[in-house]
């Protein structure tokens, strides 16, 4: 697997080719322990699951306004990969950015892929 | 055809009668008029004290509109020949049936000055009392005003505590040789006296009242108590005057004589509640009053219900003093008595001569087994009397015979509760309460109701879930045992073998804590790092803007000037906000992730170590200055606090653990509000356990007295380890102990007598903890791999999070308001 689409199913890609930014080595990512990367002026939380899949969400926690989502506990809910905000513990679906505790809320997702030994992120 | 029912009085009995009748009289046979003398409709008199203490609204729900309620109006006469009652408002109300529910009045002893005393019966009485207390305070500005309660029974003690709550120095005068003479024997009375005195009240027993004078009460033998407020609570007298004047028989000592249908000699006139004399008895408890109301409701609709006597079990409703009496404690049979003068516990069971059947008993100091024991009155005990005394609540609710009355306020049996659970598919206590009324009176049976419910659900195959979360079907205590016994060292192994999925923010920190309690290296080692909750993840406390606070350990709150200066310098250099914490240390706020290691380097170089303020772990052991400096101190509380803090530092637990040591009984360190607290005595140390500040404060229980230091430490070792093994997720010691079957007694048996045979194991576990302790922050600084994680941005390691902004306030920083957009 070289690319994991964070959200968009195949076919909804934009015309312009995504601009990928390399942020770190794949080995810098410990399973189930997020990191935060600065991409332009966006803060992006990047997660590697236990199975090795990559996901990227905005690092901004919409409930507290702090950039802390990367520090949340990674796990699963009903089979979906999730992260829980470390601030007030709302749980977000890593695949869609949707808040599972408050469906009216979601956070932006990013595309993330493994390119060689590096991890790259692009706006989706 | 409708008939007219007139009810005299609108107290609990009348209210219940009307409700029961309205519920069952679907044909509308009765048109009901209620006349009540008080200016308000019926209210919960049993809870009267809470009106004074919490301003509670005691009103019962109103009847439906078909019922006429005339408040503030008194019935002055019954004309049985004409079939009418007359009222002080000039009304004449015809009846086809008449129910007297006039209750009783407090007995006022005929002593000079009695007219200046207060009584404790109605909301108006309490308003008057409160007003008098307010003025008595003004008159005696120089010292605390005093109050006297005449009568040391259930109600007298309740009233006395309420007076104390109003700020009065309170005296209780009881003419009998001991308190609560109707319920307690001499031994129980003596133990109760100690509890009452410990609350700060003065008790006078075996002495009568001579007269009430302005500002004073004179007792027999010329004892004078200066007191502005006097309350009589020396028994009650049934209000039978209406019946008497109407020529109906009344008892020698009062009470309207009725048969087991609650009917007087006149078939149209009934009497219920405290005004009735039924089977030769006047009942002063609300439960029998309700039963009588139900009987009459049934009779009015042509039923055959009978009143056949009632359970006289009662419990004293006094915060912090457990007293209960059940069945017939004066029965002439075998006595089993247990006293523990240290803990202030007195228990007596009366059993039949073959020691099989429980007849009654008394509990003072620990009434936790009251609901179960009460339910067993008249039934065969499941074990020996000794077992009943100690494990009273362990006796499973499921085994109770169906006819046992569980809720004596509402006369609900175990069978009724079980049937309701089965037929209506009830699954929680509120539903059982709503459906059966059980537990809606004094509430003392609620734990038992819960037990019956759990037993029924389990039997019905409905899982009473103790599952931690969707990933584990086990409770925390079960997981702890699995991890310990199987020697599991990683979350992945545990969840693969015993769980589902990949965990969540509930189970991962629980497992992290279990692994840490069992000593599995640094909490950020390998996979463990990903299990840690918010604060443990960076070994610092996350604040609302995503910055962290840092708390170095200051054992016992003792610190040198040099170290104080270092803290000040670090705070100044990194621009941190500083605040003294409640645990006698200093919190430094506003640090960013990437600053944490630099801050800690400075602190560790100066001799500090992690304070674990971020962990569910031992926080601090507070202390007062102790005998070294204090004129009153009797032991060196600082030295002990430091010893304890250094012993238990870093010990991870289901929740945070707080402690304190006071150097004398003045208790300046507030040890009784801690998970474990120690107070010096002339002879050693008293150990208190399971106290709690916070949202639901709880006073710690006295566990043992006058211990030498080594015994003290051994008990604390075992207490902590036993708690760590058996508590639920995020359960503080207070609620853990409250939920521990057998309570404090059981805990003592486990820790002092080694009832479970695990003390050696607990001791060894603590020794491993002490020997294995090392400073978590030092380990971070020494490990470049771990250090590398302390960055805001993986692709810009030195860069601070630009969204973190501060503004000034009172010469320090505070987080700038961030706008929450979602
Ligand atoms: C402080 C306190 C604490 C208590 N705690 C407990 C407890 O923990 N457990 C327990 O079981 N019991 C307790 N009791 C006792 C319980 O409150 C009584 O058993 C219960 O109130 C009796 O109900 P009743 O309706 O028979 O009489 P009451 O409650 O006395 O009601 C009678 C009503 O009739 C009115 N009335 C009387 N005569 C007339 C008339 N001629 N015309 C019109 N109206 C009239 C009275 O004003 C009164 O409002 C407590 C009582 C008090 C005061």
mmCIF file of N, CA and C in Angstrom, chain A residues 14-123:
data_model
loop_
_atom_site.group_PDB
_atom_site.id
_atom_site.type_symbol
_atom_site.label_atom_id
_atom_site.label_comp_id
_atom_site.label_asym_id
_atom_site.label_seq_id
_atom_site.Cartn_x
_atom_site.Cartn_y
_atom_site.Cartn_z
ATOM 1 N N UNK A 14 -9.657 16.199 -7.561
ATOM 2 C CA UNK A 14 -9.764 17.445 -8.313
ATOM 3 C C UNK A 14 -8.890 17.352 -9.546
ATOM 4 N N UNK A 15 -9.085 18.309 -10.444
ATOM 5 C CA UNK A 15 -8.327 18.286 -11.689
ATOM 6 C C UNK A 15 -6.869 18.562 -11.438
ATOM 7 N N UNK A 16 -6.629 19.616 -10.634
ATOM 8 C CA UNK A 16 -5.233 19.946 -10.362
ATOM 9 C C UNK A 16 -4.603 18.826 -9.553
ATOM 10 N N UNK A 17 -3.392 18.440 -9.922
ATOM 11 C CA UNK A 17 -2.720 17.397 -9.172
ATOM 12 C C UNK A 17 -2.450 17.899 -7.767
ATOM 13 N N UNK A 18 -2.653 17.052 -6.733
ATOM 14 C CA UNK A 18 -2.395 17.501 -5.360
ATOM 15 C C UNK A 18 -0.922 17.834 -5.178
ATOM 16 N N UNK A 19 -0.691 18.836 -4.307
ATOM 17 C CA UNK A 19 0.702 19.173 -3.995
ATOM 18 C C UNK A 19 1.100 18.445 -2.734
ATOM 19 N N UNK A 20 1.954 17.460 -2.875
ATOM 20 C CA UNK A 20 2.345 16.645 -1.726
ATOM 21 C C UNK A 20 3.489 17.311 -0.984
ATOM 22 N N UNK A 21 3.423 17.301 0.327
ATOM 23 C CA UNK A 21 4.504 17.823 1.152
ATOM 24 C C UNK A 21 5.018 16.685 2.019
ATOM 25 N N UNK A 22 6.311 16.456 1.964
ATOM 26 C CA UNK A 22 6.890 15.435 2.837
ATOM 27 C C UNK A 22 7.026 16.008 4.234
ATOM 28 N N UNK A 23 6.589 15.253 5.226
ATOM 29 C CA UNK A 23 6.664 15.796 6.588
ATOM 30 C C UNK A 23 7.611 15.055 7.523
ATOM 31 N N UNK A 24 7.744 13.751 7.352
ATOM 32 C CA UNK A 24 8.652 13.023 8.241
ATOM 33 C C UNK A 24 8.923 11.648 7.653
ATOM 34 N N UNK A 25 9.805 10.894 8.333
ATOM 35 C CA UNK A 25 10.027 9.507 7.943
ATOM 36 C C UNK A 25 8.860 8.656 8.447
ATOM 37 N N UNK A 26 8.567 7.608 7.671
ATOM 38 C CA UNK A 26 7.520 6.695 8.122
ATOM 39 C C UNK A 26 7.872 6.134 9.502
ATOM 40 N N UNK A 27 9.137 5.875 9.721
ATOM 41 C CA UNK A 27 9.556 5.285 10.996
ATOM 42 C C UNK A 27 9.445 6.251 12.168
ATOM 43 N N UNK A 28 9.276 7.555 11.852
ATOM 44 C CA UNK A 28 9.042 8.505 12.948
ATOM 45 C C UNK A 28 7.663 8.313 13.568
ATOM 46 N N UNK A 29 6.803 7.662 12.827
ATOM 47 C CA UNK A 29 5.445 7.464 13.330
ATOM 48 C C UNK A 29 5.374 6.174 14.124
ATOM 49 N N UNK A 30 5.047 6.289 15.387
ATOM 50 C CA UNK A 30 4.820 5.074 16.170
ATOM 51 C C UNK A 30 3.362 4.690 16.007
ATOM 52 N N UNK A 31 3.077 3.386 15.972
ATOM 53 C CA UNK A 31 1.682 2.973 15.824
ATOM 54 C C UNK A 31 0.820 3.581 16.936
ATOM 55 N N UNK A 32 -0.337 4.080 16.535
ATOM 56 C CA UNK A 32 -1.333 4.602 17.478
ATOM 57 C C UNK A 32 -0.796 5.743 18.333
ATOM 58 N N UNK A 33 0.127 6.500 17.800
ATOM 59 C CA UNK A 33 0.609 7.663 18.532
ATOM 60 C C UNK A 33 0.825 8.773 17.514
ATOM 61 N N UNK A 34 -0.069 9.758 17.524
ATOM 62 C CA UNK A 34 -0.073 10.775 16.482
ATOM 63 C C UNK A 34 1.078 11.762 16.584
ATOM 64 N N UNK A 35 1.328 12.437 15.454
ATOM 65 C CA UNK A 35 2.260 13.565 15.460
ATOM 66 C C UNK A 35 1.536 14.729 14.781
ATOM 67 N N UNK A 36 2.087 15.917 14.977
ATOM 68 C CA UNK A 36 1.510 17.071 14.317
ATOM 69 C C UNK A 36 2.549 17.637 13.350
ATOM 70 N N UNK A 37 2.112 18.023 12.135
ATOM 71 C CA UNK A 37 3.026 18.599 11.158
ATOM 72 C C UNK A 37 2.490 19.962 10.725
ATOM 73 N N UNK A 38 3.409 20.840 10.388
ATOM 74 C CA UNK A 38 3.035 22.152 9.900
ATOM 75 C C UNK A 38 3.096 22.103 8.381
ATOM 76 N N UNK A 39 1.961 22.253 7.725
ATOM 77 C CA UNK A 39 1.920 22.204 6.265
ATOM 78 C C UNK A 39 1.386 23.544 5.789
ATOM 79 N N UNK A 40 2.287 24.379 5.255
ATOM 80 C CA UNK A 40 1.896 25.763 5.023
ATOM 81 C C UNK A 40 1.577 26.351 6.377
ATOM 82 N N UNK A 41 0.403 26.956 6.508
ATOM 83 C CA UNK A 41 0.055 27.400 7.860
ATOM 84 C C UNK A 41 -1.007 26.506 8.490
ATOM 85 N N UNK A 42 -1.174 25.314 7.914
ATOM 86 C CA UNK A 42 -2.142 24.387 8.499
ATOM 87 C C UNK A 42 -1.431 23.421 9.446
ATOM 88 N N UNK A 43 -2.084 23.113 10.552
ATOM 89 C CA UNK A 43 -1.549 22.104 11.457
ATOM 90 C C UNK A 43 -2.275 20.790 11.164
ATOM 91 N N UNK A 44 -1.481 19.765 10.844
ATOM 92 C CA UNK A 44 -2.075 18.502 10.428
ATOM 93 C C UNK A 44 -1.669 17.390 11.404
ATOM 94 N N UNK A 45 -2.677 16.711 11.918
ATOM 95 C CA UNK A 45 -2.413 15.576 12.816
ATOM 96 C C UNK A 45 -2.336 14.310 11.973
ATOM 97 N N UNK A 46 -1.258 13.548 12.140
ATOM 98 C CA UNK A 46 -1.040 12.363 11.318
ATOM 99 C C UNK A 46 -0.969 11.133 12.219
ATOM 100 N N UNK A 47 -1.705 10.110 11.816
ATOM 101 C CA UNK A 47 -1.791 8.908 12.638
ATOM 102 C C UNK A 47 -1.428 7.669 11.833
ATOM 103 N N UNK A 48 -0.743 6.780 12.508
ATOM 104 C CA UNK A 48 -0.469 5.464 11.930
ATOM 105 C C UNK A 48 -1.180 4.440 12.809
ATOM 106 N N UNK A 49 -2.047 3.649 12.207
ATOM 107 C CA UNK A 49 -2.794 2.688 13.029
ATOM 108 C C UNK A 49 -1.939 1.474 13.329
ATOM 109 N N UNK A 50 -2.493 0.603 14.144
ATOM 110 C CA UNK A 50 -1.777 -0.609 14.535
ATOM 111 C C UNK A 50 -1.459 -1.450 13.310
ATOM 112 N N UNK A 51 -2.413 -1.466 12.341
ATOM 113 C CA UNK A 51 -2.199 -2.262 11.132
ATOM 114 C C UNK A 51 -1.255 -1.567 10.161
ATOM 115 N N UNK A 52 -0.976 -0.289 10.388
ATOM 116 C CA UNK A 52 -0.030 0.410 9.530
ATOM 117 C C UNK A 52 -0.657 1.421 8.593
ATOM 118 N N UNK A 53 -1.984 1.555 8.593
ATOM 119 C CA UNK A 53 -2.623 2.537 7.715
ATOM 120 C C UNK A 53 -2.347 3.953 8.219
ATOM 121 N N UNK A 54 -2.348 4.923 7.275
ATOM 122 C CA UNK A 54 -2.087 6.321 7.628
ATOM 123 C C UNK A 54 -3.354 7.147 7.468
ATOM 124 N N UNK A 55 -3.559 8.076 8.374
ATOM 125 C CA UNK A 55 -4.678 9.018 8.289
ATOM 126 C C UNK A 55 -4.181 10.388 8.684
ATOM 127 N N UNK A 56 -4.821 11.425 8.132
ATOM 128 C CA UNK A 56 -4.442 12.791 8.499
ATOM 129 C C UNK A 56 -5.697 13.640 8.648
ATOM 130 N N UNK A 57 -5.772 14.360 9.776
ATOM 131 C CA UNK A 57 -6.882 15.270 10.055
ATOM 132 C C UNK A 57 -6.303 16.624 10.404
ATOM 133 N N UNK A 58 -7.132 17.642 10.337
ATOM 134 C CA UNK A 58 -6.712 18.922 10.888
ATOM 135 C C UNK A 58 -6.392 18.723 12.362
ATOM 136 N N UNK A 59 -5.329 19.361 12.815
ATOM 137 C CA UNK A 59 -4.941 19.191 14.218
ATOM 138 C C UNK A 59 -5.768 20.030 15.167
ATOM 139 N N UNK A 60 -6.618 20.853 14.601
ATOM 140 C CA UNK A 60 -7.392 21.800 15.407
ATOM 141 C C UNK A 60 -8.613 21.120 16.001
ATOM 142 N N UNK A 61 -8.705 21.118 17.326
ATOM 143 C CA UNK A 61 -9.850 20.509 18.003
ATOM 144 C C UNK A 61 -10.987 21.519 18.017
ATOM 145 N N UNK A 62 -12.077 21.234 17.306
ATOM 146 C CA UNK A 62 -13.145 22.236 17.190
ATOM 147 C C UNK A 62 -13.857 22.498 18.509
ATOM 148 N N UNK A 63 -13.743 21.611 19.464
ATOM 149 C CA UNK A 63 -14.469 21.809 20.723
ATOM 150 C C UNK A 63 -13.725 22.725 21.690
ATOM 151 N N UNK A 64 -12.400 22.698 21.641
ATOM 152 C CA UNK A 64 -11.648 23.531 22.579
ATOM 153 C C UNK A 64 -10.972 24.701 21.883
ATOM 154 N N UNK A 65 -10.801 24.586 20.583
ATOM 155 C CA UNK A 65 -10.086 25.633 19.862
ATOM 156 C C UNK A 65 -8.572 25.493 19.943
ATOM 157 N N UNK A 66 -8.084 24.450 20.624
ATOM 158 C CA UNK A 66 -6.633 24.263 20.735
ATOM 159 C C UNK A 66 -6.169 23.242 19.687
ATOM 160 N N UNK A 67 -4.909 23.351 19.299
ATOM 161 C CA UNK A 67 -4.354 22.433 18.296
ATOM 162 C C UNK A 67 -3.774 21.208 18.973
ATOM 163 N N UNK A 68 -4.654 20.307 19.357
ATOM 164 C CA UNK A 68 -4.203 19.185 20.185
ATOM 165 C C UNK A 68 -4.655 17.812 19.682
ATOM 166 N N UNK A 69 -5.368 17.760 18.538
ATOM 167 C CA UNK A 69 -5.925 16.456 18.143
ATOM 168 C C UNK A 69 -4.865 15.385 17.959
ATOM 169 N N UNK A 70 -3.668 15.799 17.568
ATOM 170 C CA UNK A 70 -2.606 14.810 17.343
ATOM 171 C C UNK A 70 -2.263 14.046 18.618
ATOM 172 N N UNK A 71 -2.555 14.649 19.776
ATOM 173 C CA UNK A 71 -2.136 14.023 21.040
ATOM 174 C C UNK A 71 -3.215 13.109 21.620
ATOM 175 N N UNK A 72 -4.245 12.856 20.854
ATOM 176 C CA UNK A 72 -5.350 12.038 21.373
ATOM 177 C C UNK A 72 -5.059 10.547 21.308
ATOM 178 N N UNK A 73 -5.876 9.783 22.011
ATOM 179 C CA UNK A 73 -5.720 8.326 22.007
ATOM 180 C C UNK A 73 -6.356 7.748 20.751
ATOM 181 N N UNK A 74 -5.593 6.918 20.058
ATOM 182 C CA UNK A 74 -6.048 6.296 18.825
ATOM 183 C C UNK A 74 -6.626 4.927 19.153
ATOM 184 N N UNK A 75 -7.744 4.597 18.517
ATOM 185 C CA UNK A 75 -8.337 3.298 18.786
ATOM 186 C C UNK A 75 -9.380 2.989 17.745
ATOM 187 N N UNK A 76 -10.432 2.271 18.175
ATOM 188 C CA UNK A 76 -11.504 1.946 17.238
ATOM 189 C C UNK A 76 -12.842 2.137 17.930
ATOM 190 N N UNK A 77 -13.857 2.434 17.128
ATOM 191 C CA UNK A 77 -15.222 2.392 17.653
ATOM 192 C C UNK A 77 -16.041 1.664 16.605
ATOM 193 N N UNK A 78 -16.675 0.594 17.033
ATOM 194 C CA UNK A 78 -17.472 -0.237 16.128
ATOM 195 C C UNK A 78 -16.708 -0.515 14.836
ATOM 196 N N UNK A 79 -15.409 -0.755 14.975
ATOM 197 C CA UNK A 79 -14.614 -1.122 13.823
ATOM 198 C C UNK A 79 -13.983 0.045 13.089
ATOM 199 N N UNK A 80 -14.458 1.271 13.298
ATOM 200 C CA UNK A 80 -13.860 2.421 12.616
ATOM 201 C C UNK A 80 -12.622 2.890 13.369
ATOM 202 N N UNK A 81 -11.565 3.279 12.638
ATOM 203 C CA UNK A 81 -10.416 3.848 13.342
ATOM 204 C C UNK A 81 -10.753 5.249 13.858
ATOM 205 N N UNK A 82 -10.335 5.547 15.077
ATOM 206 C CA UNK A 82 -10.730 6.812 15.703
ATOM 207 C C UNK A 82 -9.581 7.460 16.446
ATOM 208 N N UNK A 83 -9.782 8.775 16.730
ATOM 209 C CA UNK A 83 -8.939 9.454 17.703
ATOM 210 C C UNK A 83 -9.869 10.210 18.645
ATOM 211 N N UNK A 84 -9.517 10.222 19.940
ATOM 212 C CA UNK A 84 -10.311 10.954 20.929
ATOM 213 C C UNK A 84 -9.574 12.230 21.281
ATOM 214 N N UNK A 85 -10.247 13.351 21.209
ATOM 215 C CA UNK A 85 -9.578 14.602 21.568
ATOM 216 C C UNK A 85 -9.070 14.520 23.006
ATOM 217 N N UNK A 86 -7.821 14.906 23.222
ATOM 218 C CA UNK A 86 -7.289 14.810 24.585
ATOM 219 C C UNK A 86 -7.886 15.877 25.502
ATOM 220 N N UNK A 87 -8.572 16.859 24.908
ATOM 221 C CA UNK A 87 -9.078 17.942 25.749
ATOM 222 C C UNK A 87 -10.393 17.554 26.407
ATOM 223 N N UNK A 88 -11.430 17.376 25.613
ATOM 224 C CA UNK A 88 -12.738 17.027 26.185
ATOM 225 C C UNK A 88 -13.249 15.663 25.706
ATOM 226 N N UNK A 89 -12.395 14.902 25.036
ATOM 227 C CA UNK A 89 -12.631 13.481 24.768
ATOM 228 C C UNK A 89 -13.690 13.151 23.706
ATOM 229 N N UNK A 90 -14.061 14.117 22.861
ATOM 230 C CA UNK A 90 -14.929 13.732 21.752
ATOM 231 C C UNK A 90 -14.139 12.845 20.778
ATOM 232 N N UNK A 91 -14.841 11.877 20.194
ATOM 233 C CA UNK A 91 -14.172 10.901 19.335
ATOM 234 C C UNK A 91 -14.432 11.235 17.854
ATOM 235 N N UNK A 92 -13.379 11.205 17.065
ATOM 236 C CA UNK A 92 -13.484 11.506 15.636
ATOM 237 C C UNK A 92 -13.131 10.278 14.801
ATOM 238 N N UNK A 93 -13.870 10.102 13.722
ATOM 239 C CA UNK A 93 -13.614 9.033 12.768
ATOM 240 C C UNK A 93 -12.413 9.437 11.904
ATOM 241 N N UNK A 94 -11.356 8.645 11.951
ATOM 242 C CA UNK A 94 -10.151 9.015 11.200
ATOM 243 C C UNK A 94 -10.388 8.979 9.695
ATOM 244 N N UNK A 95 -11.347 8.196 9.243
ATOM 245 C CA UNK A 95 -11.519 8.072 7.791
ATOM 246 C C UNK A 95 -12.262 9.256 7.200
ATOM 247 N N UNK A 96 -13.132 9.901 7.972
ATOM 248 C CA UNK A 96 -13.944 10.993 7.424
ATOM 249 C C UNK A 96 -13.781 12.314 8.158
ATOM 250 N N UNK A 97 -13.197 12.289 9.355
ATOM 251 C CA UNK A 97 -13.114 13.509 10.158
ATOM 252 C C UNK A 97 -14.394 13.809 10.913
ATOM 253 N N UNK A 98 -15.407 12.984 10.729
ATOM 254 C CA UNK A 98 -16.692 13.202 11.392
ATOM 255 C C UNK A 98 -16.579 12.920 12.882
ATOM 256 N N UNK A 99 -17.183 13.811 13.685
ATOM 257 C CA UNK A 99 -17.201 13.571 15.132
ATOM 258 C C UNK A 99 -18.294 12.561 15.437
ATOM 259 N N UNK A 100 -17.926 11.449 16.046
ATOM 260 C CA UNK A 100 -18.900 10.383 16.303
ATOM 261 C C UNK A 100 -19.770 10.687 17.520
ATOM 262 N N UNK A 101 -19.342 11.654 18.327
ATOM 263 C CA UNK A 101 -20.163 12.003 19.485
ATOM 264 C C UNK A 101 -21.061 13.188 19.199
ATOM 265 N N UNK A 102 -20.847 13.856 18.107
ATOM 266 C CA UNK A 102 -21.649 15.019 17.760
ATOM 267 C C UNK A 102 -21.629 15.142 16.241
ATOM 268 N N UNK A 103 -22.566 14.440 15.578
ATOM 269 C CA UNK A 103 -22.514 14.316 14.121
ATOM 270 C C UNK A 103 -22.591 15.659 13.395
ATOM 271 N N UNK A 104 -22.943 16.727 14.083
ATOM 272 C CA UNK A 104 -22.990 18.030 13.420
ATOM 273 C C UNK A 104 -21.582 18.583 13.208
ATOM 274 N N UNK A 105 -20.602 17.971 13.861
ATOM 275 C CA UNK A 105 -19.247 18.519 13.832
ATOM 276 C C UNK A 105 -18.326 17.578 13.061
ATOM 277 N N UNK A 106 -17.469 18.167 12.235
ATOM 278 C CA UNK A 106 -16.409 17.338 11.661
ATOM 279 C C UNK A 106 -15.173 18.197 11.465
ATOM 280 N N UNK A 107 -14.054 17.542 11.310
ATOM 281 C CA UNK A 107 -12.809 18.281 11.074
ATOM 282 C C UNK A 107 -12.324 17.933 9.668
ATOM 283 N N UNK A 108 -11.610 18.877 9.031
ATOM 284 C CA UNK A 108 -11.113 18.611 7.675
ATOM 285 C C UNK A 108 -10.161 17.418 7.676
ATOM 286 N N UNK A 109 -10.163 16.672 6.565
ATOM 287 C CA UNK A 109 -9.206 15.578 6.416
ATOM 288 C C UNK A 109 -8.168 15.973 5.367
ATOM 289 N N UNK A 110 -7.049 15.295 5.418
ATOM 290 C CA UNK A 110 -5.989 15.522 4.432
ATOM 291 C C UNK A 110 -5.649 14.185 3.790
ATOM 292 N N UNK A 111 -5.104 14.273 2.585
ATOM 293 C CA UNK A 111 -4.593 13.048 1.974
ATOM 294 C C UNK A 111 -3.194 12.793 2.510
ATOM 295 N N UNK A 112 -2.897 11.563 2.738
ATOM 296 C CA UNK A 112 -1.581 11.240 3.281
ATOM 297 C C UNK A 112 -1.117 9.944 2.619
ATOM 298 N N UNK A 113 0.182 9.879 2.295
ATOM 299 C CA UNK A 113 0.686 8.660 1.668
ATOM 300 C C UNK A 113 2.122 8.406 2.102
ATOM 301 N N UNK A 114 2.501 7.174 1.846
ATOM 302 C CA UNK A 114 3.862 6.776 2.137
ATOM 303 C C UNK A 114 4.587 6.753 0.809
ATOM 304 N N UNK A 115 5.637 7.572 0.724
ATOM 305 C CA UNK A 115 6.408 7.610 -0.518
ATOM 306 C C UNK A 115 7.831 7.217 -0.182
ATOM 307 N N UNK A 116 8.178 5.987 -0.546
ATOM 308 C CA UNK A 116 9.467 5.464 -0.104
ATOM 309 C C UNK A 116 9.447 5.383 1.395
ATOM 310 N N UNK A 117 10.469 5.918 2.036
ATOM 311 C CA UNK A 117 10.497 5.897 3.498
ATOM 312 C C UNK A 117 9.836 7.121 4.105
ATOM 313 N N UNK A 118 9.282 7.996 3.238
ATOM 314 C CA UNK A 118 8.762 9.272 3.762
ATOM 315 C C UNK A 118 7.242 9.278 3.841
ATOM 316 N N UNK A 119 6.734 10.157 4.645
ATOM 317 C CA UNK A 119 5.290 10.359 4.736
ATOM 318 C C UNK A 119 4.977 11.707 4.121
ATOM 319 N N UNK A 120 4.010 11.717 3.188
ATOM 320 C CA UNK A 120 3.649 12.959 2.515
ATOM 321 C C UNK A 120 2.173 13.279 2.738
ATOM 322 N N UNK A 121 1.898 14.595 2.816
ATOM 323 C CA UNK A 121 0.542 15.061 3.078
ATOM 324 C C UNK A 121 0.140 16.025 1.981
ATOM 325 N N UNK A 122 -1.163 16.005 1.594
ATOM 326 C CA UNK A 122 -1.665 16.993 0.634
ATOM 327 C C UNK A 122 -3.068 17.409 1.057
ATOM 328 N N UNK A 123 -3.418 18.653 0.715
ATOM 329 C CA UNK A 123 -4.799 19.088 0.970
ATOM 330 C C UNK A 123 -5.731 18.244 0.117
#
